[in-house]
CSV table of C-alpha atoms in Angstrom, one decimal:
chain,number,residue,atom,x,y,z
U,309,MET,CA,35.8,-39.9,-33.8
U,310,ASP,CA,39.5,-40.3,-32.0
U,311,LEU,CA,42.2,-41.1,-34.6
U,312,GLN,CA,44.8,-40.4,-31.8
U,313,VAL,CA,44.5,-43.8,-31.1
U,314,THR,CA,47.7,-45.6,-32.6
U,315,GLU,CA,48.3,-48.5,-30.3
U,316,ILE,CA,46.3,-51.3,-28.2
U,317,THR,CA,48.5,-52.8,-25.5
U,318,VAL,CA,47.4,-55.8,-24.2
U,319,LEU,CA,49.1,-56.9,-21.0
U,320,PRO,CA,49.4,-60.7,-19.6
U,321,GLY,CA,46.5,-62.0,-17.5
U,322,LYS,CA,46.6,-65.5,-15.5
U,323,ASP,CA,46.0,-68.7,-17.4
U,324,LYS,CA,43.0,-72.0,-16.5
U,325,ASN,CA,45.6,-72.6,-13.4
U,326,GLY,CA,46.1,-69.4,-11.9
U,327,GLU,CA,49.8,-68.5,-13.3
U,328,THR,CA,50.8,-65.3,-14.7
U,329,GLU,CA,50.9,-65.8,-18.7
U,330,HIS,CA,54.5,-65.7,-21.1
U,331,PHE,CA,54.0,-62.9,-22.3
U,332,ASP,CA,55.4,-58.9,-21.1
U,333,ARG,CA,53.0,-57.2,-23.9
U,334,ILE,CA,51.6,-57.4,-27.6
U,335,VAL,CA,50.7,-54.1,-28.8
U,336,ILE,CA,49.4,-53.5,-32.5
U,337,ARG,CA,49.7,-49.9,-33.8
U,338,SER,CA,48.0,-48.1,-36.8
U,339,GLY,CA,47.8,-50.5,-40.2
U,340,GLU,CA,49.3,-53.5,-38.6
U,341,THR,CA,47.3,-56.8,-38.7
U,342,LEU,CA,47.5,-59.6,-35.8
U,343,ALA,CA,46.4,-62.7,-36.3
U,344,ILE,CA,44.4,-64.9,-33.8
U,345,VAL,CA,45.6,-69.0,-34.0
U,346,GLY,CA,44.9,-72.1,-31.7
U,347,PRO,CA,42.5,-74.7,-31.5
U,348,THR,CA,38.6,-74.6,-30.9
U,349,GLY,CA,38.2,-73.2,-26.1
U,350,SER,CA,41.4,-72.4,-26.8
U,351,GLY,CA,40.9,-68.6,-25.3
U,352,LYS,CA,40.6,-66.7,-28.9
U,353,SER,CA,37.6,-65.2,-27.9
U,354,ALA,CA,37.8,-64.2,-25.1
U,355,PHE,CA,41.5,-62.5,-25.3
U,356,ILE,CA,38.7,-60.8,-28.5
U,357,ASN,CA,36.6,-59.8,-25.9
U,358,ASP,CA,38.9,-59.0,-23.7
U,359,ILE,CA,40.4,-56.1,-26.6
U,360,GLU,CA,36.7,-55.1,-27.3
U,361,VAL,CA,35.8,-54.1,-23.8
U,362,PHE,CA,39.6,-52.2,-23.0
U,363,ALA,CA,39.4,-54.9,-20.3
U,364,ARG,CA,40.4,-54.1,-16.5
U,365,ASP,CA,41.3,-56.9,-15.0
U,366,ASP,CA,38.1,-57.8,-15.1
U,367,THR,CA,37.4,-60.4,-17.4
U,368,VAL,CA,37.6,-63.8,-16.6
U,369,THR,CA,41.6,-63.5,-18.3
U,370,GLY,CA,42.6,-60.5,-15.9
U,371,ARG,CA,43.9,-59.0,-18.8
U,372,THR,CA,44.3,-55.5,-18.6
U,373,VAL,CA,43.6,-53.5,-22.2
U,374,LEU,CA,45.9,-50.3,-22.3
U,375,VAL,CA,45.1,-47.9,-25.9
U,376,ASN,CA,48.3,-45.6,-26.4
U,377,GLY,CA,50.1,-47.2,-23.0
U,378,ALA,CA,47.1,-45.5,-20.8
U,379,ILE,CA,44.1,-46.9,-19.4
U,380,PRO,CA,41.0,-45.5,-21.9
U,381,PRO,CA,38.5,-43.3,-20.6
U,382,ASP,CA,35.1,-45.0,-19.2
U,383,ASP,CA,33.9,-42.9,-22.9
U,384,TYR,CA,35.7,-45.6,-25.2
U,385,VAL,CA,33.9,-48.3,-23.5
U,386,ARG,CA,30.8,-46.7,-23.6
U,387,ASP,CA,29.9,-44.1,-26.3
U,388,PRO,CA,29.9,-46.2,-29.4
U,389,ALA,CA,30.8,-42.7,-31.2
U,390,LYS,CA,33.6,-42.5,-29.6
U,391,LYS,CA,35.1,-46.3,-29.4
U,392,PRO,CA,37.7,-46.4,-31.2
U,393,ILE,CA,36.9,-50.6,-32.0
U,394,ALA,CA,34.5,-52.5,-34.1
U,395,LEU,CA,34.1,-56.4,-33.6
U,396,ILE,CA,32.8,-57.7,-36.1
U,397,THR,CA,31.4,-61.3,-35.2
U,398,GLN,CA,30.8,-64.2,-36.8
U,399,ASN,CA,27.1,-64.1,-36.5
U,400,THR,CA,25.9,-61.0,-38.1
U,401,LYS,CA,22.0,-62.4,-37.9
U,402,CYS,CA,20.5,-60.9,-35.2
U,403,LEU,CA,19.0,-57.2,-36.8
U,404,ALA,CA,15.8,-58.7,-37.6
U,405,ASP,CA,13.9,-56.2,-39.5
U,406,LEU,CA,15.6,-53.5,-41.5
U,407,LYS,CA,16.5,-53.6,-45.2
U,408,VAL,CA,20.3,-52.6,-45.7
U,409,ALA,CA,19.9,-48.9,-46.4
U,410,GLU,CA,18.0,-48.4,-43.1
U,411,PHE,CA,20.1,-50.3,-41.4
U,412,LEU,CA,22.9,-47.9,-42.3
U,413,GLU,CA,21.0,-44.3,-42.4
U,414,MET,CA,19.7,-45.5,-38.7
U,415,HIS,CA,24.2,-46.4,-37.9
U,416,VAL,CA,24.7,-42.3,-39.4
U,417,ARG,CA,21.5,-40.8,-38.0
U,418,SER,CA,23.7,-42.4,-34.4
U,419,ARG,CA,26.7,-41.4,-34.8
U,420,LYS,CA,25.4,-37.5,-36.4
U,421,ILE,CA,27.2,-37.8,-39.7
U,422,GLU,CA,26.5,-36.2,-42.0
U,423,GLY,CA,25.5,-36.1,-46.5
U,424,ASP,CA,24.0,-39.2,-48.2
U,425,GLU,CA,26.4,-40.4,-50.0
U,426,ILE,CA,28.3,-42.4,-47.3
U,427,ILE,CA,26.0,-44.7,-47.8
U,428,SER,CA,25.5,-45.9,-51.0
U,429,GLU,CA,30.0,-45.8,-50.6
U,430,THR,CA,29.5,-48.1,-47.7
U,431,ILE,CA,27.4,-50.4,-49.9
U,432,ALA,CA,29.6,-49.8,-53.1
U,433,LEU,CA,32.5,-50.7,-50.5
U,434,ALA,CA,31.2,-53.9,-49.2
U,435,ASN,CA,30.4,-55.5,-52.8
U,436,GLU,CA,34.4,-55.1,-53.8
U,437,PHE,CA,34.1,-57.5,-50.2
U,438,THR,CA,31.7,-60.1,-51.3
U,439,GLY,CA,31.0,-61.9,-55.0
U,440,GLU,CA,27.1,-61.4,-54.7
U,441,LYS,CA,25.7,-58.2,-54.7
U,442,ILE,CA,24.4,-56.1,-51.7
U,443,MET,CA,21.2,-54.4,-52.6
U,444,PRO,CA,20.0,-51.3,-50.9
U,445,GLU,CA,16.6,-52.4,-50.9
U,446,ALA,CA,17.8,-55.8,-49.6
U,447,ARG,CA,16.1,-57.2,-46.4
U,448,MET,CA,19.3,-57.5,-43.6
U,449,THR,CA,18.1,-60.7,-42.8
U,450,SER,CA,18.6,-61.5,-46.2
U,451,LEU,CA,21.8,-61.3,-47.0
U,452,SER,CA,24.6,-64.1,-47.0
U,453,GLY,CA,26.6,-65.0,-44.3
U,454,GLY,CA,29.7,-63.5,-46.9
U,455,GLN,CA,26.8,-60.4,-47.3
U,456,THR,CA,26.7,-59.8,-43.9
U,457,ARG,CA,30.6,-59.7,-42.9
U,458,SER,CA,30.9,-57.7,-45.5
U,459,LEU,CA,28.9,-54.5,-45.1
U,460,MET,CA,30.0,-54.7,-41.4
U,461,VAL,CA,33.8,-53.9,-42.4
U,462,ALA,CA,32.7,-51.6,-45.1
U,463,ASP,CA,30.7,-50.1,-42.3
U,464,ALA,CA,33.4,-50.2,-39.4
U,465,ILE,CA,35.4,-48.2,-42.7
U,466,PHE,CA,33.2,-45.5,-43.4
U,467,VAL,CA,30.6,-44.6,-40.7
U,468,GLY,CA,32.3,-45.8,-37.9
U,469,SER,CA,35.4,-45.0,-38.8
U,470,THR,CA,37.2,-47.4,-35.8
U,471,PRO,CA,41.1,-47.0,-36.4
U,472,VAL,CA,41.1,-50.6,-34.6
U,473,ILE,CA,38.9,-53.2,-36.5
U,474,ILE,CA,38.6,-57.3,-34.8
U,475,LEU,CA,37.4,-60.0,-37.4
U,476,ASP,CA,36.2,-63.1,-35.5
U,477,GLU,CA,37.1,-65.9,-38.6
U,478,VAL,CA,36.3,-63.9,-41.3
U,479,GLU,CA,37.5,-67.1,-43.3
U,480,ASN,CA,34.1,-68.8,-42.9
U,481,ALA,CA,32.3,-66.7,-44.9
U,482,GLY,CA,33.1,-67.3,-48.4
U,483,ILE,CA,34.9,-63.2,-48.8
U,484,PHE,CA,37.5,-62.1,-50.5
U,485,LYS,CA,39.6,-62.4,-47.9
U,486,ASP,CA,42.6,-60.6,-49.7
U,487,ARG,CA,41.3,-57.9,-50.7
U,488,VAL,CA,39.7,-58.0,-46.9
U,489,ILE,CA,43.0,-57.4,-45.6
U,490,GLU,CA,44.2,-55.1,-48.4
U,491,VAL,CA,42.2,-52.6,-48.1
U,492,LEU,CA,42.1,-52.0,-44.0
U,493,ARG,CA,46.0,-51.5,-45.1
U,494,ARG,CA,45.2,-49.6,-47.3
U,495,TYR,CA,43.0,-47.1,-44.8
U,496,GLN,CA,45.9,-48.2,-42.0
U,497,LYS,CA,43.6,-49.6,-39.9
U,498,ALA,CA,45.2,-52.3,-36.8
U,499,VAL,CA,43.5,-55.0,-37.7
U,500,VAL,CA,42.8,-58.2,-35.5
U,501,PHE,CA,41.8,-61.6,-37.1
U,502,VAL,CA,40.7,-64.5,-35.8
U,503,THR,CA,41.3,-67.2,-38.0
U,504,HIS,CA,41.9,-71.1,-38.6
U,505,ASP,CA,43.2,-70.0,-42.3
U,506,PRO,CA,46.8,-70.0,-43.4
U,507,LEU,CA,46.6,-67.5,-45.8
U,508,VAL,CA,45.4,-65.2,-43.4
U,509,ALA,CA,47.3,-66.1,-40.6
U,510,LEU,CA,50.5,-66.2,-42.5
U,511,MET,CA,50.0,-62.8,-43.8
U,512,CYS,CA,49.8,-61.1,-40.7
U,513,ASP,CA,52.7,-59.4,-39.7
U,514,ARG,CA,52.5,-61.2,-36.5
U,515,ARG,CA,50.6,-64.2,-35.0
U,516,VAL,CA,49.3,-65.2,-31.5
U,517,VAL,CA,48.9,-68.6,-31.0
U,518,MET,CA,46.8,-69.5,-27.6
U,519,ARG,CA,46.7,-72.4,-25.7
U,520,ASN,CA,44.4,-73.1,-22.8
U,521,GLY,CA,43.2,-70.0,-22.5
U,522,THR,CA,46.2,-68.6,-22.7
U,523,VAL,CA,48.9,-66.9,-25.1
U,524,VAL,CA,51.5,-69.6,-25.9
U,525,ARG,CA,54.0,-67.8,-28.3
U,526,VAL,CA,53.9,-65.0,-30.5
U,527,ILE,CA,55.4,-65.5,-33.5
U,528,GLU,CA,56.9,-62.2,-35.9
U,529,HIS,CA,56.2,-62.1,-40.0
U,530,THR,CA,59.8,-61.9,-40.2
U,531,GLY,CA,60.3,-63.5,-44.0
U,532,GLU,CA,61.1,-66.5,-43.3
U,533,GLU,CA,57.5,-67.3,-43.9
U,534,GLU,CA,57.7,-66.3,-47.3
U,535,GLU,CA,58.2,-69.4,-49.5
U,536,ALA,CA,55.1,-70.8,-47.9
U,537,LEU,CA,53.3,-67.9,-47.6
U,538,SER,CA,53.5,-67.9,-51.8
U,539,VAL,CA,52.7,-71.6,-52.0
U,540,VAL,CA,49.5,-70.6,-50.1
U,541,LYS,CA,48.8,-67.6,-52.3
U,542,LYS,CA,49.0,-70.1,-55.0
U,543,MET,CA,46.9,-73.1,-53.8
U,544,ASP,CA,44.4,-70.2,-52.2
U,545,GLY,CA,44.0,-69.0,-55.7
U,546,ILE,CA,43.3,-72.7,-57.1
U,547,LEU,CA,40.8,-73.2,-54.4
U,548,CYS,CA,39.1,-69.9,-55.3
U,549,ARG,CA,38.8,-70.7,-58.9
U,550,LEU,CA,37.7,-74.9,-58.1
U,551,ARG,CA,35.0,-73.2,-55.9
U,552,GLU,CA,33.6,-70.2,-57.9
U,553,ARG,CA,33.3,-73.4,-61.1
U,554,ILE,CA,31.9,-75.8,-59.0
U,555,ARG,CA,29.4,-72.6,-57.5
U,556,ALA,CA,28.6,-71.9,-61.7
U,557,GLY,CA,28.1,-76.3,-61.9
U,558,GLU,CA,30.9,-76.9,-63.3
U,559,ALA,CA,32.5,-80.8,-63.8
U,560,LEU,CA,36.1,-80.4,-63.1
U,561,THR,CA,36.7,-83.2,-65.5
U,562,GLY,CA,40.7,-82.9,-66.4
U,563,GLY,CA,42.3,-82.2,-62.6
U,564,VAL,CA,43.0,-79.1,-60.9
U,565,GLN,CA,47.2,-79.1,-62.9
U,566,ALA,CA,45.3,-77.2,-65.4
U,567,LEU,CA,43.6,-74.2,-62.9
N,886,MET,CA,18.6,-50.4,2.2
N,887,LYS,CA,18.5,-50.2,-1.7
N,888,LEU,CA,16.1,-51.3,-3.7
N,889,VAL,CA,16.8,-52.2,-7.3
N,890,VAL,CA,13.6,-53.9,-9.6
N,891,ILE,CA,15.1,-55.7,-12.7
N,892,ALA,CA,12.3,-55.6,-15.6
N,893,GLY,CA,12.6,-57.2,-19.1
N,894,PRO,CA,10.9,-59.8,-21.5
N,895,PRO,CA,11.7,-63.2,-20.4
N,896,SER,CA,15.0,-64.6,-21.6
N,897,ALA,CA,16.5,-61.4,-21.9
N,898,GLY,CA,19.4,-62.6,-19.5
N,899,LYS,CA,17.6,-61.1,-16.0
N,900,THR,CA,19.5,-64.1,-14.0
N,901,ALA,CA,22.8,-63.6,-15.5
N,902,VAL,CA,22.7,-60.2,-14.9
N,903,VAL,CA,21.5,-60.7,-11.7
N,904,ARG,CA,24.4,-63.1,-11.0
N,905,GLN,CA,27.1,-60.9,-12.3
N,906,VAL,CA,25.5,-58.0,-9.1
N,907,LEU,CA,25.4,-60.9,-6.5
N,908,ARG,CA,28.9,-62.2,-7.2
N,909,ASN,CA,30.4,-58.7,-7.9
N,910,LEU,CA,29.2,-56.8,-4.7
N,911,GLY,CA,31.1,-55.1,-3.0
N,912,THR,CA,32.4,-56.0,0.4
N,913,GLY,CA,29.7,-55.7,3.7
N,914,GLU,CA,27.5,-56.0,1.3
N,915,THR,CA,24.2,-58.3,2.1
N,916,ALA,CA,21.7,-59.2,-1.2
N,917,ALA,CA,18.1,-60.7,-0.7
N,918,TYR,CA,16.2,-61.0,-3.6
N,919,LEU,CA,12.6,-61.9,-4.5
N,920,LYS,CA,11.7,-63.7,-7.7
N,921,ILE,CA,8.5,-62.6,-9.0
N,922,ASP,CA,7.0,-65.1,-11.6
N,923,VAL,CA,3.6,-66.6,-12.5
N,924,VAL,CA,3.8,-70.7,-12.5
N,925,ARG,CA,7.3,-71.8,-12.3
N,926,ALA,CA,10.4,-70.1,-10.7
N,927,PHE,CA,13.8,-71.9,-9.5
N,928,GLU,CA,16.1,-68.3,-9.7
N,929,ASP,CA,15.3,-68.7,-6.2
N,930,GLU,CA,16.6,-71.5,-5.3
N,931,GLU,CA,19.3,-72.0,-7.0
N,932,LEU,CA,20.5,-68.2,-6.4
N,933,ALA,CA,20.4,-68.9,-2.5
N,934,THR,CA,22.4,-71.6,-3.1
N,935,GLU,CA,25.0,-71.0,-5.0
N,936,PHE,CA,25.6,-67.2,-3.1
N,937,GLY,CA,24.0,-68.1,0.6
N,938,ILE,CA,22.0,-65.5,0.1
N,939,PRO,CA,17.9,-64.4,1.3
N,940,THR,CA,15.5,-65.4,-0.8
N,941,ARG,CA,11.7,-65.9,-1.8
N,942,LYS,CA,9.1,-66.5,-4.4
N,943,VAL,CA,6.3,-65.8,-4.8
N,944,TYR,CA,4.0,-67.2,-8.2
N,945,SER,CA,1.4,-64.3,-9.4
N,946,GLY,CA,-0.9,-67.1,-10.9
N,947,ASP,CA,-3.2,-65.7,-13.1
N,948,LEU,CA,-2.7,-62.3,-11.9
N,949,CYS,CA,-0.3,-60.2,-14.2
N,950,PRO,CA,3.1,-60.7,-12.3
N,951,ASP,CA,4.1,-56.9,-12.6
N,952,HIS,CA,1.1,-56.8,-10.8
N,953,ALA,CA,1.7,-59.1,-8.2
N,954,GLY,CA,4.8,-57.1,-8.0
N,955,ILE,CA,3.3,-54.1,-6.8
N,956,MET,CA,1.0,-55.6,-4.2
N,957,VAL,CA,3.8,-57.9,-2.6
N,958,MET,CA,6.7,-55.6,-2.9
N,959,ALA,CA,5.8,-53.6,0.8
N,960,ASP,CA,6.3,-57.2,2.0
N,961,ALA,CA,9.2,-57.9,0.6
N,962,LEU,CA,10.9,-54.7,1.5
N,963,ARG,CA,9.9,-55.3,5.7
N,964,TRP,CA,11.0,-58.8,4.6
N,965,ALA,CA,14.5,-58.0,3.3
N,966,GLU,CA,14.9,-55.6,6.4
N,967,LYS,CA,14.4,-58.0,8.9
N,968,GLU,CA,17.0,-60.4,6.6
N,969,GLU,CA,19.3,-57.2,7.0
N,970,ALA,CA,20.0,-57.2,3.5
N,971,SER,CA,21.7,-53.9,2.3
N,972,VAL,CA,20.3,-54.4,-0.6
N,973,LEU,CA,16.8,-56.6,-1.9
N,974,ILE,CA,16.9,-57.4,-5.3
N,975,VAL,CA,13.5,-57.9,-7.3
N,976,GLU,CA,13.3,-59.9,-10.3
N,977,SER,CA,9.9,-60.1,-12.2
N,978,ALA,CA,8.9,-62.5,-15.0
N,979,GLY,CA,8.2,-59.5,-17.9
N,980,LEU,CA,5.8,-60.4,-20.0
N,981,CYS,CA,3.5,-58.2,-21.4
N,982,LEU,CA,6.1,-55.5,-21.4
N,983,ARG,CA,3.3,-52.6,-21.2
N,984,CYS,CA,3.9,-51.5,-17.5
N,985,SER,CA,6.4,-50.7,-16.5
N,986,PRO,CA,7.4,-52.1,-11.6
N,987,TYR,CA,9.7,-49.7,-11.3
N,988,VAL,CA,9.4,-47.9,-7.9
N,989,THR,CA,10.2,-44.7,-6.7
N,990,GLN,CA,13.6,-45.0,-4.2
N,991,ALA,CA,14.9,-47.4,-6.2
N,992,LEU,CA,17.0,-47.9,-8.6
N,993,GLY,CA,15.0,-49.6,-11.5
N,994,ILE,CA,17.1,-52.2,-14.5
N,995,VAL,CA,15.0,-52.8,-17.7
N,996,VAL,CA,17.2,-56.0,-19.1
N,997,LEU,CA,17.4,-56.8,-23.1
N,998,SER,CA,18.5,-58.8,-25.4
N,999,ALA,CA,21.1,-57.8,-28.0
N,1000,ILE,CA,19.9,-60.3,-30.8
N,1001,SER,CA,16.4,-59.2,-29.9
N,1002,GLY,CA,15.6,-56.9,-33.3
N,1003,THR,CA,16.4,-54.0,-34.0
N,1004,HIS,CA,12.4,-52.2,-32.9
N,1005,ALA,CA,12.1,-54.8,-29.9
N,1006,PRO,CA,12.9,-51.0,-28.0
N,1007,LEU,CA,10.5,-49.4,-29.8
N,1008,LYS,CA,7.8,-52.1,-28.7
N,1009,MET,CA,8.5,-51.5,-24.7
N,1010,GLY,CA,7.2,-48.8,-24.0
N,1011,PRO,CA,7.1,-48.1,-20.1
N,1012,MET,CA,9.4,-50.8,-19.4
N,1013,ILE,CA,11.7,-48.6,-20.8
N,1014,ALA,CA,11.4,-45.4,-20.8
N,1015,LEU,CA,10.8,-44.9,-16.3
N,1016,ALA,CA,13.7,-47.2,-16.2
N,1017,ASP,CA,17.2,-45.3,-14.6
N,1018,VAL,CA,19.6,-48.6,-17.0
N,1019,ALA,CA,19.6,-50.1,-19.4
N,1020,VAL,CA,21.5,-53.4,-19.6
N,1021,VAL,CA,21.8,-54.8,-23.2
N,1022,THR,CA,23.0,-58.9,-22.4
N,1023,ARG,CA,24.3,-60.9,-25.2
N,1024,ILE,CA,26.3,-58.1,-26.8
N,1025,ASP,CA,29.3,-60.5,-27.5
N,1026,LEU,CA,26.9,-62.1,-30.8
N,1027,VAL,CA,26.8,-58.5,-32.6
N,1028,SER,CA,29.0,-57.0,-34.3
N,1029,GLN,CA,29.8,-53.0,-33.8
N,1030,ALA,CA,27.3,-51.5,-35.9
N,1031,GLU,CA,24.4,-54.0,-35.1
N,1032,LYS,CA,25.3,-52.4,-31.5
N,1033,GLU,CA,25.3,-49.1,-32.3
N,1034,VAL,CA,21.6,-49.5,-34.4
N,1035,PHE,CA,20.7,-51.5,-31.4
N,1036,ARG,CA,21.3,-47.9,-29.2
N,1037,GLU,CA,19.4,-45.3,-31.4
N,1038,GLY,CA,16.6,-47.6,-31.5
N,1039,ILE,CA,16.2,-47.9,-26.8
N,1040,ARG,CA,17.9,-44.0,-27.0
N,1041,GLU,CA,14.5,-43.0,-28.9
N,1042,VAL,CA,12.1,-44.9,-26.3
N,1043,ALA,CA,14.1,-43.1,-23.1
N,1044,PRO,CA,16.9,-40.4,-24.7
N,1045,GLY,CA,18.8,-40.2,-20.9
N,1046,ILE,CA,18.4,-43.4,-19.9
N,1047,GLU,CA,22.1,-45.2,-19.2
N,1048,ILE,CA,23.1,-48.1,-21.3
N,1049,VAL,CA,25.3,-51.0,-20.1
N,1050,GLU,CA,26.8,-53.4,-22.0
N,1051,THR,CA,27.4,-56.3,-21.2
N,1052,ASN,CA,27.6,-60.8,-22.0
N,1053,ALA,CA,25.6,-61.0,-18.8
N,1054,VAL,CA,27.4,-64.8,-19.0
N,1055,GLN,CA,31.0,-63.2,-19.3
N,1056,GLY,CA,30.0,-60.1,-16.8
N,1057,THR,CA,32.2,-58.1,-19.3
N,1058,GLY,CA,30.8,-54.2,-19.2
N,1059,MET,CA,29.1,-55.1,-15.7
N,1060,ARG,CA,31.6,-52.8,-13.4
N,1061,TYR,CA,29.5,-49.6,-14.5
N,1062,LEU,CA,26.5,-51.4,-13.6
N,1063,LEU,CA,27.4,-53.2,-10.1
N,1064,GLN,CA,29.2,-48.2,-10.2
N,1065,ARG,CA,25.3,-47.3,-10.6
N,1066,ILE,CA,24.1,-50.3,-8.0
N,1067,ALA,CA,26.9,-48.6,-5.1
N,1068,GLU,CA,26.1,-45.0,-5.7
N,1069,ALA,CA,22.5,-45.6,-5.9
N,1070,GLU,CA,20.3,-44.0,-3.0
N,1071,GLU,CA,18.4,-45.9,0.1
N,1072,VAL,CA,14.7,-46.2,0.7
N,1073,GLN,CA,14.2,-43.2,3.0
N,1074,ASP,CA,11.1,-44.7,4.2
N,1075,ALA,CA,9.1,-47.7,2.7
N,1076,ALA,CA,5.7,-46.1,3.0
N,1077,THR,CA,5.6,-44.1,0.5
N,1078,VAL,CA,7.6,-45.5,-1.8
N,1079,GLU,CA,5.1,-46.1,-5.3
N,1080,LEU,CA,4.8,-46.6,-8.7
N,1081,ARG,CA,6.7,-44.8,-11.3
N,1082,GLY,CA,4.0,-45.0,-13.8
N,1083,VAL,CA,1.0,-45.3,-13.8
N,1084,PRO,CA,-0.3,-48.6,-15.7
N,1085,PRO,CA,-2.4,-50.1,-18.2
N,1086,LEU,CA,-5.8,-49.6,-17.9
N,1087,GLY,CA,-6.5,-54.0,-17.1
N,1088,VAL,CA,-8.9,-55.9,-15.9
N,1089,CYS,CA,-11.2,-56.5,-17.7
N,1090,THR,CA,-14.3,-59.6,-17.7
N,1091,VAL,CA,-12.0,-61.6,-19.5
N,1092,CYS,CA,-9.7,-61.4,-17.1
N,1093,VAL,CA,-12.0,-62.4,-14.7
N,1094,GLY,CA,-12.5,-64.7,-16.1
N,1095,LYS,CA,-16.4,-65.1,-18.6
N,1096,LYS,CA,-15.6,-67.0,-21.7
N,1097,GLU,CA,-18.2,-65.6,-24.0
N,1098,ILE,CA,-16.6,-63.8,-27.3
N,1099,GLY,CA,-17.9,-60.9,-28.7
N,1100,TRP,CA,-17.8,-57.3,-26.8
N,1101,GLN,CA,-21.4,-57.2,-26.1
N,1102,HIS,CA,-20.9,-60.1,-23.3
N,1103,HIS,CA,-18.2,-57.9,-21.4
N,1104,PHE,CA,-17.4,-55.5,-19.5
N,1105,GLY,CA,-15.3,-53.5,-17.6
N,1106,VAL,CA,-12.1,-51.2,-19.9
N,1107,VAL,CA,-13.3,-53.8,-23.7
N,1108,ARG,CA,-12.6,-52.0,-27.5
N,1109,ARG,CA,-14.6,-52.8,-30.2
N,1110,LEU,CA,-13.2,-53.5,-34.2
N,1111,GLY,CA,-13.2,-50.2,-35.4
N,1112,ASP,CA,-13.4,-48.0,-32.1
N,1113,ALA,CA,-10.0,-46.4,-31.3
N,1114,GLY,CA,-10.3,-45.3,-27.9
N,1115,THR,CA,-11.7,-48.0,-24.7
N,1116,LEU,CA,-15.2,-48.6,-23.8
N,1117,PHE,CA,-16.5,-49.0,-20.6
N,1118,ARG,CA,-20.0,-50.2,-19.6
N,1119,GLY,CA,-21.4,-51.2,-16.0
N,1120,ASP,CA,-18.8,-52.2,-12.9
């Protein structure tokens, strides 16, 4: 694992009309969070894919991605054990036939990591992100979206131990997103969120706004949105509690004021 | 002329990989394309229209498509030579996966889908073991840990194989495959091209159309329930 990755730089490509994108460069450093927002089809996935494959003007967008200011070595792309980025996709239901512990064991083996505790630590961390407990004996396919995503995040922190993590719509999985953000900050990860969620977007240090395949604006977290953030936090808290009560089968008589 | 043989299970994304290769083939390179399929194939017409290259197809019908490929390979080389192609791409239908269509003096590429399950590579044997490059498609649909676990499965079958991960529709990561094709050696002597591996024992009386059930009605290379080995009777 190369711990020396301290920043990732995205250099502009071309928009759908072939014009150069209107930003100079977007840099993301360890411990920083970046949100990618925009309507469906605006190019969010292409943006994270460019980062994930270290685009070198060889993707549809024509962007280039640098690591520590330079073109990264081929190993970063080709050797997963040296790749400093983990992309966690929306759909993680693909590896059909393994138990959770077997899956992690296989990943640990591919990384040639010593020690047995790492598997239980990873599952324990994953269980901090989700309300439904993940058991080592459970089959990967039987996990819910939230459980799988939680497991992938925990895996990226402990097993992959990548300095950069990209999360595609973490909020859709019923995962404790504020806890995920907090843990990722604690481990000094550089994190990119593709998100439609106001809380995730406002909590990030920077927000990249996409439209028609191109970056139209970068909004810095300067404190001007602090007021909105605190309201959104409260609303999110209410929604979380509501969700739990609905899940528990309660009838919400008496309105939501008391929550 | 270079010979590139592309194999892999159905729906793995072989033709998408071919499209990316054709789209990004260096200037001065001219490709010819042969598709070997069982009953229906459209790729030859599509690719001819899209890229304006000479293409052909062969239907194997009742014969295994990889066997059909072996039968026509020498003729295909002569055809592509006549078309003045610098690269001949042969795409197999890819069916039972017990066999490997790669030949000597060629670049052998196996295409696998990242969403086909952890054990998929282990079930494919020679098709992976005898290839030079494994192209893993639909890589955009799986998370990092899944990618690594899938690679581990491929490496278990073929420790030294080169792995290229791609979203073949977008062509990400394809530069490494193109590099490998660029570095590939030319066919030295078409008359000496041969299969890299020994094909599986195959033809029995079922394959030649006998309908009776039970091993006693058949001869060739047959196996009884409970037998460890294969039984050969008659000729």
